[in-house]
Short mmCIF file of N, CA and C in Angstrom, two decimals:
data_model
loop_
_atom_site.label_atom_id
_atom_site.label_comp_id
_atom_site.label_asym_id
_atom_site.label_seq_id
_atom_site.Cartn_x
_atom_site.Cartn_y
_atom_site.Cartn_z
N MET S 66 -92.21 37.83 42.97
CA MET S 66 -91.98 36.73 44.12
C MET S 66 -91.34 36.75 45.14
N SER S 67 -91.08 37.61 46.52
CA SER S 67 -89.84 37.82 47.33
C SER S 67 -89.92 36.33 48.42
N VAL S 68 -88.98 36.00 48.41
CA VAL S 68 -88.21 34.56 49.36
C VAL S 68 -89.19 34.72 50.73
N GLN S 69 -89.68 35.09 51.08
CA GLN S 69 -90.78 35.29 52.25
C GLN S 69 -91.91 34.54 51.28
N GLU S 70 -92.57 35.55 50.62
CA GLU S 70 -94.12 35.20 50.24
C GLU S 70 -94.12 33.11 49.66
N ARG S 71 -92.56 33.20 48.67
CA ARG S 71 -91.98 31.52 47.99
C ARG S 71 -91.89 30.38 49.19
N LYS S 72 -91.66 30.93 50.56
CA LYS S 72 -91.44 30.13 51.41
C LYS S 72 -92.93 29.90 52.31
N GLN S 73 -93.86 30.87 52.70
CA GLN S 73 -94.91 30.99 52.77
C GLN S 73 -96.12 29.98 51.95
N ARG S 74 -95.60 30.17 50.58
CA ARG S 74 -96.55 29.25 49.62
C ARG S 74 -96.18 27.85 49.63
N GLU S 75 -94.78 27.71 50.52
CA GLU S 75 -94.23 26.10 49.37
C GLU S 75 -94.61 25.67 51.12
N ARG S 76 -95.10 26.48 52.77
CA ARG S 76 -95.06 25.66 54.10
C ARG S 76 -96.74 25.77 53.74
N VAL S 77 -97.59 26.01 52.61
CA VAL S 77 -98.99 26.07 53.56
C VAL S 77 -98.95 24.81 52.03
N GLU S 78 -98.33 24.85 50.86
CA GLU S 78 -98.50 23.83 49.86
C GLU S 78 -98.16 22.17 50.85
N ARG S 79 -96.88 22.75 51.47
CA ARG S 79 -96.67 21.81 52.32
C ARG S 79 -97.41 20.42 53.59
N GLU S 80 -98.15 21.64 53.98
CA GLU S 80 -99.44 21.39 54.66
C GLU S 80 -100.43 20.77 54.00
N ARG S 81 -100.78 21.33 52.88
CA ARG S 81 -102.09 20.84 51.98
C ARG S 81 -101.37 19.47 51.98
N LEU S 82 -100.52 19.07 51.71
CA LEU S 82 -100.08 17.69 51.34
C LEU S 82 -99.96 16.88 52.19
N ILE S 83 -100.22 17.30 53.41
CA ILE S 83 -99.84 16.48 54.97
C ILE S 83 -101.45 16.22 55.37
N VAL S 84 -101.97 16.96 54.86
CA VAL S 84 -103.51 17.31 55.12
C VAL S 84 -104.23 16.10 54.46
N ALA S 85 -103.45 16.00 52.53
CA ALA S 85 -104.69 14.99 51.70
C ALA S 85 -104.08 13.66 51.94
N THR S 86 -102.37 13.83 52.33
CA THR S 86 -101.52 12.15 52.49
C THR S 86 -102.27 11.72 53.66
N ALA S 87 -102.35 12.15 54.99
CA ALA S 87 -103.24 11.49 55.85
C ALA S 87 -105.09 11.27 55.57
N ARG S 88 -105.39 12.33 55.17
CA ARG S 88 -106.64 11.53 54.80
C ARG S 88 -106.91 10.38 53.99
N GLU S 89 -106.31 10.66 52.73
CA GLU S 89 -105.76 9.50 52.28
C GLU S 89 -105.56 8.48 52.96
N LEU S 90 -104.52 8.02 53.25
CA LEU S 90 -104.33 6.79 53.91
C LEU S 90 -105.78 6.70 55.54
N ALA S 91 -106.13 7.50 55.83
CA ALA S 91 -106.97 7.21 56.82
C ALA S 91 -108.16 6.36 56.28
N GLU S 92 -108.40 7.29 54.74
CA GLU S 92 -109.93 6.00 53.75
C GLU S 92 -109.01 4.67 53.81
N GLN S 93 -108.14 4.83 53.16
CA GLN S 93 -107.57 3.94 52.35
C GLN S 93 -107.44 2.73 53.29
N GLN S 94 -107.34 2.36 54.79
CA GLN S 94 -106.61 1.42 55.43
C GLN S 94 -106.46 2.78 57.43
N GLY S 95 -107.44 3.43 57.77
CA GLY S 95 -108.21 3.49 58.67
C GLY S 95 -107.29 4.13 59.66
N TRP S 96 -107.60 5.08 60.62
CA TRP S 96 -107.35 6.51 61.42
C TRP S 96 -105.69 5.24 61.80
N ASP S 97 -105.85 4.16 62.33
CA ASP S 97 -104.38 3.32 63.35
C ASP S 97 -103.72 3.80 62.33
N ALA S 98 -103.22 3.79 60.67
CA ALA S 98 -102.53 3.80 59.69
C ALA S 98 -101.96 5.26 59.94
N VAL S 99 -102.31 5.73 60.24
CA VAL S 99 -101.70 7.26 60.55
C VAL S 99 -100.94 7.62 60.75
N THR S 100 -99.66 7.48 61.14
CA THR S 100 -98.88 7.87 62.09
C THR S 100 -97.98 9.10 61.14
N THR S 101 -96.91 9.82 61.86
CA THR S 101 -96.11 10.47 60.94
C THR S 101 -95.33 10.11 60.94
N ARG S 102 -94.93 9.03 61.14
CA ARG S 102 -93.48 7.77 60.87
C ARG S 102 -94.05 7.77 58.91
N ARG S 103 -94.58 7.25 58.63
CA ARG S 103 -95.78 6.94 57.61
C ARG S 103 -95.68 7.96 56.67
N LEU S 104 -96.69 8.65 57.24
CA LEU S 104 -97.21 10.37 56.52
C LEU S 104 -95.26 11.37 56.19
N ALA S 105 -94.34 10.95 56.96
CA ALA S 105 -93.62 11.72 56.48
C ALA S 105 -92.30 10.23 55.07
N GLU S 106 -93.25 9.09 55.06
CA GLU S 106 -92.43 8.86 54.30
C GLU S 106 -93.07 8.67 52.89
N ARG S 107 -94.40 8.84 53.12
CA ARG S 107 -95.04 8.47 52.31
C ARG S 107 -95.16 10.11 51.18
N ILE S 108 -94.87 11.66 52.52
CA ILE S 108 -94.76 12.54 51.27
C ILE S 108 -93.34 13.07 50.83
N GLU S 109 -92.26 11.53 51.94
CA GLU S 109 -90.64 12.62 51.30
C GLU S 109 -90.58 13.17 52.17
N TYR S 110 -90.85 13.66 53.19
CA TYR S 110 -90.29 15.35 53.90
C TYR S 110 -89.64 13.38 55.03
N SER S 111 -89.00 14.78 56.07
CA SER S 111 -88.86 14.06 57.36
C SER S 111 -89.69 14.20 58.52
N GLN S 112 -89.57 13.62 59.36
CA GLN S 112 -91.50 13.52 60.62
C GLN S 112 -90.62 15.13 61.53
N PRO S 113 -89.27 15.53 61.44
CA PRO S 113 -90.14 17.20 62.04
C PRO S 113 -90.12 18.18 61.23
N VAL S 114 -90.17 18.45 59.74
CA VAL S 114 -91.09 18.91 58.77
C VAL S 114 -92.55 19.10 58.68
N LEU S 115 -92.45 17.66 59.68
CA LEU S 115 -93.79 17.31 60.16
C LEU S 115 -94.51 17.77 61.05
N TYR S 116 -93.38 18.04 62.15
CA TYR S 116 -93.66 18.46 63.43
C TYR S 116 -93.75 19.83 63.24
N SER S 117 -93.36 20.70 62.43
CA SER S 117 -92.99 21.82 62.10
C SER S 117 -94.55 22.50 61.85
N HIS S 118 -95.37 21.36 61.37
CA HIS S 118 -96.53 22.39 61.01
C HIS S 118 -97.64 21.78 61.89
N PHE S 119 -97.55 20.56 62.40
CA PHE S 119 -98.58 20.24 63.35
C PHE S 119 -97.80 19.45 64.46
N ARG S 120 -97.85 19.65 65.91
CA ARG S 120 -97.87 19.39 66.87
C ARG S 120 -98.05 17.53 67.34
N GLY S 121 -98.64 17.10 65.74
CA GLY S 121 -98.76 14.96 66.01
C GLY S 121 -100.28 14.93 65.21
N LYS S 122 -100.60 14.04 65.43
CA LYS S 122 -101.56 12.71 64.75
C LYS S 122 -102.96 13.68 65.41
N ARG S 123 -102.89 13.84 66.39
CA ARG S 123 -104.46 14.10 66.78
C ARG S 123 -104.29 15.91 66.12
N GLU S 124 -103.19 17.35 66.21
CA GLU S 124 -103.58 18.08 65.42
C GLU S 124 -103.96 18.06 63.87
N ILE S 125 -103.24 16.75 63.45
CA ILE S 125 -103.87 16.17 62.09
C ILE S 125 -105.22 15.99 61.70
N ILE S 126 -105.85 15.43 62.21
CA ILE S 126 -106.40 14.64 62.89
C ILE S 126 -107.31 15.77 62.54
N GLY S 127 -107.22 17.16 63.62
CA GLY S 127 -108.04 18.34 63.77
C GLY S 127 -108.41 18.92 62.37
N ALA S 128 -106.76 19.04 61.50
CA ALA S 128 -107.01 19.83 60.31
C ALA S 128 -107.53 19.10 59.19
N VAL S 129 -107.60 17.36 59.07
CA VAL S 129 -108.92 16.91 58.18
C VAL S 129 -110.45 17.14 58.95
N ALA S 130 -110.41 17.72 60.24
CA ALA S 130 -112.44 18.38 60.53
C ALA S 130 -112.51 18.93 59.68
N LEU S 131 -111.15 19.66 60.10
CA LEU S 131 -111.88 21.26 60.39
C LEU S 131 -111.93 21.82 57.11
N GLU S 132 -111.16 20.50 57.59
CA GLU S 132 -111.30 20.60 56.31
C GLU S 132 -112.82 20.00 55.22
N GLY S 133 -113.25 19.24 56.74
CA GLY S 133 -114.08 17.72 56.11
C GLY S 133 -115.78 18.86 56.48
N ALA S 134 -115.16 19.51 57.87
CA ALA S 134 -116.38 20.66 57.42
C ALA S 134 -116.79 21.18 56.90
N ALA S 135 -115.84 22.10 55.96
CA ALA S 135 -115.83 22.50 54.78
C ALA S 135 -116.88 22.13 53.83
N GLU S 136 -116.27 20.56 53.09
CA GLU S 136 -116.86 19.89 52.67
C GLU S 136 -118.45 19.75 52.43
N MET S 137 -118.19 19.19 54.30
CA MET S 137 -119.59 18.88 54.73
C MET S 137 -121.10 20.09 54.83
N ALA S 138 -120.23 21.24 54.53
CA ALA S 138 -121.20 22.31 54.72
C ALA S 138 -121.31 22.75 53.33
N ALA S 139 -120.57 22.68 52.03
CA ALA S 139 -120.86 23.38 51.31
C ALA S 139 -121.83 21.97 49.84
N ALA S 140 -121.48 20.83 50.14
CA ALA S 140 -122.32 18.64 49.93
C ALA S 140 -123.96 19.71 50.61
N LEU S 141 -124.00 20.42 52.21
CA LEU S 141 -125.46 20.89 52.53
C LEU S 141 -126.11 21.70 52.13
N ARG S 142 -125.75 22.39 52.08
CA ARG S 142 -126.40 24.12 51.02
C ARG S 142 -126.25 23.29 49.38
N ALA S 143 -125.65 22.99 48.65
CA ALA S 143 -125.88 22.29 47.70
C ALA S 143 -127.32 21.93 47.50
N ALA S 144 -127.03 20.48 48.23
CA ALA S 144 -128.33 19.88 48.23
C ALA S 144 -129.73 20.41 48.74
N THR S 145 -128.97 21.47 49.49
CA THR S 145 -130.59 22.22 49.97
C THR S 145 -131.07 23.71 48.93
N ARG S 146 -130.14 23.82 48.48
CA ARG S 146 -130.00 24.65 47.04
C ARG S 146 -131.32 24.49 46.29
N ALA S 147 -130.93 22.93 45.58
CA ALA S 147 -131.01 22.50 44.31
C ALA S 147 -133.34 22.02 44.93
N ALA S 148 -133.40 21.62 46.56
CA ALA S 148 -134.53 21.51 46.90
C ALA S 148 -136.24 22.52 46.63
N ASP S 149 -136.89 22.53 46.81
CA ASP S 149 -137.85 23.18 46.33
C ASP S 149 -138.77 23.60 47.73
N GLY S 150 -139.05 24.34 48.84
CA GLY S 150 -140.13 24.06 49.31
C GLY S 150 -139.14 23.39 50.91
N PRO S 151 -139.44 23.68 52.70
CA PRO S 151 -138.85 23.96 53.65
C PRO S 151 -138.67 22.47 53.64
N ARG S 152 -140.52 20.89 53.95
CA ARG S 152 -139.84 19.92 53.52
C ARG S 152 -138.76 19.22 52.65
N ALA S 153 -138.55 19.45 51.28
CA ALA S 153 -137.40 19.31 50.46
C ALA S 153 -136.58 18.94 51.03
N ARG S 154 -136.38 19.98 51.28
CA ARG S 154 -134.87 21.15 51.68
C ARG S 154 -134.36 20.74 52.49
N VAL S 155 -135.69 19.71 54.15
CA VAL S 155 -135.37 18.57 55.18
C VAL S 155 -134.48 17.53 54.51
N THR S 156 -135.39 16.52 53.90
CA THR S 156 -135.17 15.63 53.05
C THR S 156 -133.57 15.74 52.27
N ALA S 157 -133.76 17.10 51.85
CA ALA S 157 -132.71 16.58 51.02
C ALA S 157 -131.01 17.37 52.06
N LEU S 158 -131.13 17.19 52.87
CA LEU S 158 -130.07 17.92 53.86
C LEU S 158 -129.76 16.74 54.60
N ALA S 159 -130.69 15.72 54.11
CA ALA S 159 -131.17 14.88 55.47
C ALA S 159 -130.26 13.49 54.26
N ARG S 160 -131.17 13.51 53.02
CA ARG S 160 -129.49 12.73 52.50
C ARG S 160 -128.57 13.40 51.80
N ALA S 161 -128.23 14.05 52.19
CA ALA S 161 -126.71 14.80 51.48
C ALA S 161 -125.59 14.84 52.78
N TYR S 162 -126.58 13.99 54.11
CA TYR S 162 -125.82 14.26 55.45
C TYR S 162 -124.74 12.54 55.45
N LEU S 163 -126.56 12.33 55.89
CA LEU S 163 -125.33 10.64 55.26
C LEU S 163 -124.94 10.30 54.86
N ASP S 164 -125.73 10.45 52.76
CA ASP S 164 -124.05 10.31 51.92
C ASP S 164 -122.67 11.33 52.51
N PHE S 165 -122.60 11.75 52.27
CA PHE S 165 -121.35 12.46 52.68
C PHE S 165 -120.67 11.63 53.74
N ALA S 166 -121.10 11.14 55.31
CA ALA S 166 -120.60 10.72 55.79
C ALA S 166 -120.41 8.95 55.07
N ILE S 167 -121.05 7.47 54.69
CA ILE S 167 -121.12 6.74 53.90
C ILE S 167 -119.47 7.59 52.82
N ARG S 168 -119.83 8.55 52.56
CA ARG S 168 -118.44 8.70 51.39
C ARG S 168 -117.30 8.62 52.18
N ASN S 169 -117.71 9.42 53.20
CA ASN S 169 -116.15 10.15 53.30
C ASN S 169 -115.60 10.06 55.04
N PRO S 170 -115.51 8.04 55.25
CA PRO S 170 -116.03 7.28 56.73
C PRO S 170 -114.72 8.00 57.84
N ALA S 171 -113.62 8.12 57.27
CA ALA S 171 -112.62 8.43 57.79
C ALA S 171 -111.88 10.40 58.67
N VAL S 172 -112.91 10.97 56.77
CA VAL S 172 -113.10 12.77 57.55
C VAL S 172 -114.09 12.48 58.68
N TYR S 173 -114.92 11.49 59.02
CA TYR S 173 -116.19 11.86 58.83
C TYR S 173 -116.29 11.60 60.79
N ASP S 174 -115.41 9.73 60.94
CA ASP S 174 -114.50 10.24 61.97
C ASP S 174 -113.60 11.13 62.24
N ALA S 175 -113.17 11.78 62.13
CA ALA S 175 -112.32 12.82 62.33
C ALA S 175 -113.00 14.02 62.77
N MET S 176 -114.44 14.04 62.18
CA MET S 176 -115.17 15.12 62.88
C MET S 176 -115.88 14.66 64.43
N PHE S 177 -116.07 13.74 63.93
CA PHE S 177 -116.89 13.14 65.40
C PHE S 177 -116.91 12.38 65.79
N GLN S 178 -115.78 11.53 65.96
CA GLN S 178 -115.62 10.36 66.46
C GLN S 178 -114.45 10.58 67.29
N LEU S 179 -113.02 11.45 66.49
CA LEU S 179 -111.63 11.19 67.39
C LEU S 179 -111.49 13.22 68.08
N ASP S 180 -110.47 12.58 68.46
CA ASP S 180 -110.22 13.91 69.36
C ASP S 180 -109.10 14.33 68.45
N GLY S 181 -109.12 15.65 67.78
CA GLY S 181 -108.26 15.95 66.85
C GLY S 181 -108.35 17.86 67.43
N GLY S 182 -108.86 17.83 69.05
CA GLY S 182 -108.39 18.99 69.37
C GLY S 182 -108.99 19.78 69.32
N LEU S 183 -110.32 20.39 68.73
CA LEU S 183 -110.73 20.87 68.60
C LEU S 183 -112.51 21.74 69.16
N ALA S 184 -112.38 22.10 69.85
CA ALA S 184 -114.06 23.17 70.69
C ALA S 184 -114.61 23.11 69.88
N PHE S 185 -116.11 22.18 70.46
CA PHE S 185 -117.34 22.44 69.64
C PHE S 185 -118.18 23.14 70.92
N ALA S 186 -119.16 23.94 69.79
CA ALA S 186 -120.71 24.28 70.61
C ALA S 186 -120.03 25.51 71.76
N ASN S 187 -118.82 26.83 70.75
CA ASN S 187 -118.08 27.15 72.44
C ASN S 187 -117.87 28.12 71.44
N GLU S 188 -117.07 29.55 72.10
CA GLU S 188 -116.89 30.97 71.39
C GLU S 188 -115.70 30.70 70.93
N ASP S 189 -114.72 29.72 70.89
CA ASP S 189 -113.05 29.07 69.93
C ASP S 189 -113.22 27.82 69.08
N THR S 190 -115.06 27.93 69.03
CA THR S 190 -114.97 26.20 67.57
C THR S 190 -114.45 27.58 66.54
N PRO S 191 -113.75 26.83 65.95
CA PRO S 191 -113.62 26.91 64.44
C PRO S 191 -114.15 27.58 63.60
N GLN S 192 -114.71 27.78 62.87
CA GLN S 192 -115.07 28.82 61.45
C GLN S 192 -115.36 28.07 60.88
N PRO S 193 -114.71 26.74 60.75
CA PRO S 193 -115.09 25.58 59.48
C PRO S 193 -116.72 24.66 60.47
N LEU S 194 -116.39 24.71 61.49
CA LEU S 194 -117.64 23.62 62.40
C LEU S 194 -118.02 24.55 62.72
N LYS S 195 -118.37 26.12 63.02
CA LYS S 195 -119.49 27.01 63.10
C LYS S 195 -120.12 26.50 61.89
N ASP S 196 -119.44 26.98 60.60
CA ASP S 196 -120.00 27.30 58.90
C ASP S 196 -121.12 25.63 59.36
N ALA S 197 -120.41 24.53 59.44
CA ALA S 197 -121.40 23.35 58.83
C ALA S 197 -122.30 23.56 59.85
N PHE S 198 -122.34 23.97 60.97
CA PHE S 198 -123.22 23.47 62.23
C PHE S 198 -124.28 25.07 61.24
N ALA S 199 -124.35 26.42 60.54
CA ALA S 199 -125.38 27.41 59.99
C ALA S 199 -125.75 26.35 59.22
N ALA S 200 -124.76 25.49 58.85
CA ALA S 200 -125.53 24.94 56.75
C ALA S 200 -127.13 23.87 57.56
N LEU S 201 -126.82 22.85 58.32
CA LEU S 201 -128.27 22.83 59.45
C LEU S 201 -128.77 23.60 59.73
N LEU S 202 -128.42 25.04 60.49
CA LEU S 202 -129.84 25.46 61.20
C LEU S 202 -130.73 26.59 59.41
N GLU S 203 -129.56 27.20 58.89
CA GLU S 203 -130.44 27.40 57.74
C GLU S 203 -130.98 26.81 57.36
N SER S 204 -131.72 25.11 57.33
CA SER S 204 -132.71 24.54 57.06
C SER S 204 -133.43 24.87 57.74
N LEU S 205 -133.27 23.13 58.92
CA LEU S 205 -133.71 23.00 59.94
C LEU S 205 -134.67 23.68 60.89
N GLY S 206 -133.38 25.16 60.66
CA GLY S 206 -134.61 26.62 61.72
C GLY S 206 -135.81 26.63 61.00
N GLU S 207 -136.39 26.90 59.95
CA GLU S 207 -137.26 26.95 59.21
C GLU S 207 -138.64 25.93 59.68
N VAL S 208 -137.91 24.96 59.86
CA VAL S 208 -139.40 23.29 60.81
C VAL S 208 -139.34 23.02 61.98
N ALA S 209 -138.63 24.34 62.40
CA ALA S 209 -138.35 23.80 64.07
C ALA S 209 -139.47 23.95 64.73
N GLY S 210 -140.75 24.11 64.54
CA GLY S 210 -142.30 24.23 65.03
C GLY S 210 -141.64 26.23 65.46
N ASP S 211 -143.43 26.20 66.55
CA ASP S 211 -143.58 27.43 67.14
C ASP S 211 -142.92 27.59 68.46
N GLY S 212 -142.47 27.22 69.39
CA GLY S 212 -142.05 27.68 70.40
C GLY S 212 -140.70 27.05 70.85
N VAL S 213 -140.02 26.51 69.56
CA VAL S 213 -138.75 25.29 69.71
C VAL S 213 -138.05 26.42 69.21
N HIS S 214 -137.29 26.09 69.74
CA HIS S 214 -135.41 27.20 69.65
C HIS S 214 -135.00 26.38 68.60
N PRO S 215 -134.83 27.89 67.45
CA PRO S 215 -134.17 26.39 66.23
C PRO S 215 -132.71 25.60 66.17
N GLY S 216 -131.74 26.61 66.82
CA GLY S 216 -130.31 25.71 67.29
C GLY S 216 -130.81 24.90 68.12
N LEU S 217 -131.77 24.79 68.50
CA LEU S 217 -131.82 23.23 70.04
C LEU S 217 -132.36 22.76 68.77
N PHE S 218 -133.66 22.60 68.22
CA PHE S 218 -134.30 21.93 67.32
C PHE S 218 -133.01 21.21 66.66
N THR S 219 -132.06 21.85 66.39
CA THR S 219 -130.83 21.44 64.89
C THR S 219 -130.03 20.64 65.30
N GLU S 220 -129.75 20.28 66.48
CA GLU S 220 -129.19 19.95 67.44
C GLU S 220 -129.42 18.47 67.52
N VAL S 221 -131.02 18.33 67.96
CA VAL S 221 -131.68 17.58 67.94
C VAL S 221 -131.49 15.91 66.74
N PHE S 222 -132.15 17.71 65.52
CA PHE S 222 -131.96 17.00 64.63
C PHE S 222 -131.12 16.08 63.73
N TRP S 223 -130.16 17.13 64.08
CA TRP S 223 -128.09 16.31 63.30
C TRP S 223 -127.75 15.57 64.59
N ALA S 224 -128.53 15.29 65.63
CA ALA S 224 -127.80 14.24 66.13
C ALA S 224 -129.02 12.33 66.40
N ALA S 225 -130.25 12.97 65.66
CA ALA S 225 -130.38 11.99 64.78
C ALA S 225 -129.79 11.22 63.58
N LEU S 226 -129.55 12.42 63.64
CA LEU S 226 -128.74 11.72 62.00
C LEU S 226 -126.88 10.98 61.70
N HIS S 227 -126.29 11.87 63.13
CA HIS S 227 -125.56 11.35 63.40
C HIS S 227 -125.83 10.06 63.83
N GLY S 228 -126.51 9.40 64.36
CA GLY S 228 -126.78 7.92 65.27
C GLY S 228 -127.60 7.81 64.16
N LEU S 229 -127.88 7.78 63.36
CA LEU S 229 -128.31 6.59 61.83
C LEU S 229 -126.67 6.28 60.79
N ALA S 230 -126.28 7.77 61.31
CA ALA S 230 -124.91 7.75 59.59
C ALA S 230 -124.13 7.30 60.54
N THR S 231 -124.13 6.78 62.40
CA THR S 231 -123.02 5.57 62.69
C THR S 231 -123.31 3.81 62.48
N LEU S 232 -124.40 3.67 63.32
CA LEU S 232 -125.48 3.24 62.85
C LEU S 232 -125.53 2.34 61.91
N THR S 233 -125.42 2.48 61.01
CA THR S 233 -126.05 2.32 59.53
C THR S 233 -124.13 2.27 59.23
N ARG S 234 -122.77 3.29 59.21
CA ARG S 234 -121.63 2.22 58.84
C ARG S 234 -120.74 1.29 59.66
N ALA S 235 -121.80 1.21 61.41
CA ALA S 235 -121.32 -0.16 62.51
C ALA S 235 -122.19 -1.47 61.17
N GLY S 236 -123.09 -1.41 60.82
CA GLY S 236 -123.51 -2.38 60.59
C GLY S 236 -124.60 -3.02 61.12
N ARG S 237 -124.69 -1.86 62.33
CA ARG S 237 -126.54 -1.93 63.34
C ARG S 237 -127.51 -1.68 62.57
N LEU S 238 -127.86 -1.02 61.69
CA LEU S 238 -129.02 -0.39 60.91
C LEU S 238 -128.33 -1.06 59.85
N PRO S 239 -130.18 -1.85 58.56
CA PRO S 239 -129.38 -2.21 57.20
C PRO S 239 -129.64 -0.80 56.01
N PRO S 240 -128.96 -1.47 56.31
CA PRO S 240 -127.96 0.58 54.18
C PRO S 240 -129.51 -0.01 53.66
N GLU S 241 -130.66 -0.94 53.44
CA GLU S 241 -131.24 -0.61 52.03
C GLU S 241 -132.29 0.03 52.99
N ASP S 242 -133.04 0.00 54.39
CA ASP S 242 -133.52 1.37 54.85
C ASP S 242 -133.41 2.11 55.28
N ALA S 243 -132.33 3.13 54.85
CA ALA S 243 -132.49 4.57 54.70
C ALA S 243 -133.19 5.61 54.35
N GLU S 244 -133.46 5.28 53.96
CA GLU S 244 -134.99 6.18 52.19
C GLU S 244 -135.43 6.37 53.60
N PRO S 245 -136.15 4.92 53.98
CA PRO S 245 -137.30 5.22 54.76
C PRO S 245 -137.37 6.32 56.02
N ARG S 246 -136.08 5.88 56.20
CA ARG S 246 -135.88 6.02 58.53
C ARG S 246 -135.38 8.08 57.42
N VAL S 247 -134.99 8.14 56.88
CA VAL S 247 -134.36 10.12 56.82
C VAL S 247 -136.59 10.45 56.19
N GLU S 248 -137.68 9.54 55.67
CA GLU S 248 -138.89 9.71 55.98
C GLU S 248 -139.37 9.97 57.03
N LEU S 249 -139.20 8.78 57.46
CA LEU S 249 -140.00 9.07 59.41
C LEU S 249 -138.78 10.04 59.99
N LEU S 250 -137.86 10.67 59.97
CA LEU S 250 -137.17 11.31 60.78
C LEU S 250 -138.06 13.06 60.06
N VAL S 251 -137.98 12.98 58.78
CA VAL S 251 -138.49 14.05 58.53
C VAL S 251 -139.80 14.18 59.11
N ASP S 252 -141.34 13.16 58.36
CA ASP S 252 -141.40 13.41 59.13
C ASP S 252 -142.04 14.04 60.88
N ARG S 253 -141.68 13.02 60.83
CA ARG S 253 -141.74 12.91 62.95
C ARG S 253 -141.38 14.60 63.64
N LEU S 254 -139.98 14.46 63.09
CA LEU S 254 -139.47 15.70 63.68
C LEU S 254 -139.71 17.21 63.05
N ALA S 255 -139.69 17.30 62.14
CA ALA S 255 -139.70 18.58 61.24
C ALA S 255 -141.68 19.15 60.85
N VAL S 256 -141.92 20.57 61.18
CA VAL S 256 -143.02 21.26 61.61
C VAL S 256 -143.10 21.55 59.96
N VAL S 257 -143.36 21.39 59.32
CA VAL S 257 -143.86 21.94 57.86
C VAL S 257 -145.25 21.63 57.34
#
């Protein structure tokens, strides 16, 4: 391995460490606790080293969001692969989405609540975000109904899931009613 290759590998490893540490700190103490100073202390590198990877917290949030989007896409696809038939796939997708939001609150916030400097719904949208939307579209497109644009239907269904996730996490909706909400959402919106 050349010196150049080793340095590149070390750089990638440092970047992964920064993102993992930011994510861990955010999950434990919230995003307000994530500062470049605290990250530098935790990973035992100087702040200038962090700034050589990320220009600031905003870019770190964006990196966590991209990692989370890839994880969410994988979770949605795994859940829908195990389901038999369109209704079961949509139900599994909704459950997996809500479960992801509950299990990864700081990552979910990085993806959908905080400014990570990422473009959504345009040509500049990073591939992991496009892939997460595609994971939704794959199951939801087949239940959109006649004359309904599959992408538009997916956006509306996603917005409903996001609302359920956000309101439940905020304590505005009782968590014990999560399953009836999923059933109602699938029954009323999906054409199965």
